[in-house]
PDB file of C-alpha atoms in Angstrom:
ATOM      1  CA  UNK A   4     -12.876  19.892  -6.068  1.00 56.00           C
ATOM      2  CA  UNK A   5     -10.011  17.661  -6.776  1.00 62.00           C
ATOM      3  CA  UNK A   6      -9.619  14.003  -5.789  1.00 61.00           C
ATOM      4  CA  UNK A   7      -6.598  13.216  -3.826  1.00 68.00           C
ATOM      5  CA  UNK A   8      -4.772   9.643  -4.297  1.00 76.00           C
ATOM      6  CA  UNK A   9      -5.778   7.214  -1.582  1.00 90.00           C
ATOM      7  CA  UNK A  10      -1.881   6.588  -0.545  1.00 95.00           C
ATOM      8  CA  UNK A  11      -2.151   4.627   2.546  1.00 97.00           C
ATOM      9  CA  UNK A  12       0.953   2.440   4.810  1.00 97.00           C
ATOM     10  CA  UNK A  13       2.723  -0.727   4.356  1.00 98.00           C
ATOM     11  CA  UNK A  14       0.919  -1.328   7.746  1.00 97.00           C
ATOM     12  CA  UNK A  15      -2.758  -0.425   7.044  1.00 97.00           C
ATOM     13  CA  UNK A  16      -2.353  -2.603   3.420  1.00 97.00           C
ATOM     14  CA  UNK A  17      -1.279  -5.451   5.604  1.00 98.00           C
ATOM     15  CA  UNK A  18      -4.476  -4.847   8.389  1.00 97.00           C
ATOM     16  CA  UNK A  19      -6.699  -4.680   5.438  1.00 96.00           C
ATOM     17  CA  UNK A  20      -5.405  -7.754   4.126  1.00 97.00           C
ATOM     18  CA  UNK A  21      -4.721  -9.785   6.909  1.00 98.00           C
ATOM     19  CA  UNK A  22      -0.822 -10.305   6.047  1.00 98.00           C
ATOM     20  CA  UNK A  23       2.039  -9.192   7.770  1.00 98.00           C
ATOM     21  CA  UNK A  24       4.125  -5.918   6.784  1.00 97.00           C
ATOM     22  CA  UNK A  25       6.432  -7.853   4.282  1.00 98.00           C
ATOM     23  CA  UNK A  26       4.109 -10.107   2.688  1.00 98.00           C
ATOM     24  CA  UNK A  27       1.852  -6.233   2.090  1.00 98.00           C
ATOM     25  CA  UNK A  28       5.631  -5.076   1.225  1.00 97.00           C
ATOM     26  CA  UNK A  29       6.445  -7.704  -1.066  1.00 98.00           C
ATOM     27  CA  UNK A  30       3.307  -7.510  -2.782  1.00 98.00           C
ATOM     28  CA  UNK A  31       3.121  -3.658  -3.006  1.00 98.00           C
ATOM     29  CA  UNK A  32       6.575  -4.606  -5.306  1.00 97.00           C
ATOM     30  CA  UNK A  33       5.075  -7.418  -7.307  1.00 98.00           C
ATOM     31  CA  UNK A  34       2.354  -5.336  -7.921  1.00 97.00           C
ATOM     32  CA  UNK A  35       4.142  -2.025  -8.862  1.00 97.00           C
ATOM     33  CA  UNK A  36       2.414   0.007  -6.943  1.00 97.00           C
ATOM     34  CA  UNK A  37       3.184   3.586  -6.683  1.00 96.00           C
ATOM     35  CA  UNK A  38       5.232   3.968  -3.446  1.00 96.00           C
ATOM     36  CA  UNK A  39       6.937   7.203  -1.127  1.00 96.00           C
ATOM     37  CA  UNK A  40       9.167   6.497   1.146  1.00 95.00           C
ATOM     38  CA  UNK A  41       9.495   8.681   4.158  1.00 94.00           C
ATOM     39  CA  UNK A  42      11.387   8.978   7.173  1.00 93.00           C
ATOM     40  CA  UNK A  43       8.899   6.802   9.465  1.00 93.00           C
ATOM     41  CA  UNK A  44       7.353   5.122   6.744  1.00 94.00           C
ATOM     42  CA  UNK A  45       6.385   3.885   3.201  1.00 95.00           C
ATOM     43  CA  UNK A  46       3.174   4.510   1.845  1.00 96.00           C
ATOM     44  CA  UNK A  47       1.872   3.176  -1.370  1.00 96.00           C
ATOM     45  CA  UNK A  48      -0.924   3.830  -3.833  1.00 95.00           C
ATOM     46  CA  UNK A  49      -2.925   0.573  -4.520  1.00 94.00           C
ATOM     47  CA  UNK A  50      -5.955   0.160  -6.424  1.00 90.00           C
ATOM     48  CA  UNK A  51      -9.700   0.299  -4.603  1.00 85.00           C
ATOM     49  CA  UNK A  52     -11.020  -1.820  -3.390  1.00 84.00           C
ATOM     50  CA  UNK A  53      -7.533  -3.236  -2.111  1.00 84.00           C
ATOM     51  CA  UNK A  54      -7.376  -6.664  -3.086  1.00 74.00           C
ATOM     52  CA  UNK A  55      -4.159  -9.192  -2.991  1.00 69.00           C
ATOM     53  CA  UNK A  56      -2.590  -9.987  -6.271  1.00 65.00           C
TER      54      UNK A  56
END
C-alpha cells in the first residue's frame, strides 16, 4: 500500500491554524511548501503535524 501526500487547502491550513486565508497563504510561501493550483483552489503540502513557521 502506498502513502498518499496529505495535500490539503489554503482554507483548511488557515482553520487549523486559526489565521485567515492570506496569512495560511503567505506562510505556505515563506515556508516553501509544495503547492497545486487548481481552478477553485490551491492546495499545499505542509509538514504534520501543521504547525506555523
Amino acid at each position: 500500500m502506498t502513502m498518499q501526500p496529505d495535500w490539503i487547502s489554503i482554507a483548511q491550513v488557515a482553520r487549523e491554524l486559526g489565521i485567515d486565508e492570506a496569512e495560511a497563504r503567505a506562510l505556505a510561501e515563506r515556508m516553501r511548501w509544495p503547492t497545486v493550483f487548481k481552478a477553485d483552489d490551491t492546495l499545499v503540502l505542509p509538514p504534520r503535524p501543521l504547525t506555523g513557521g
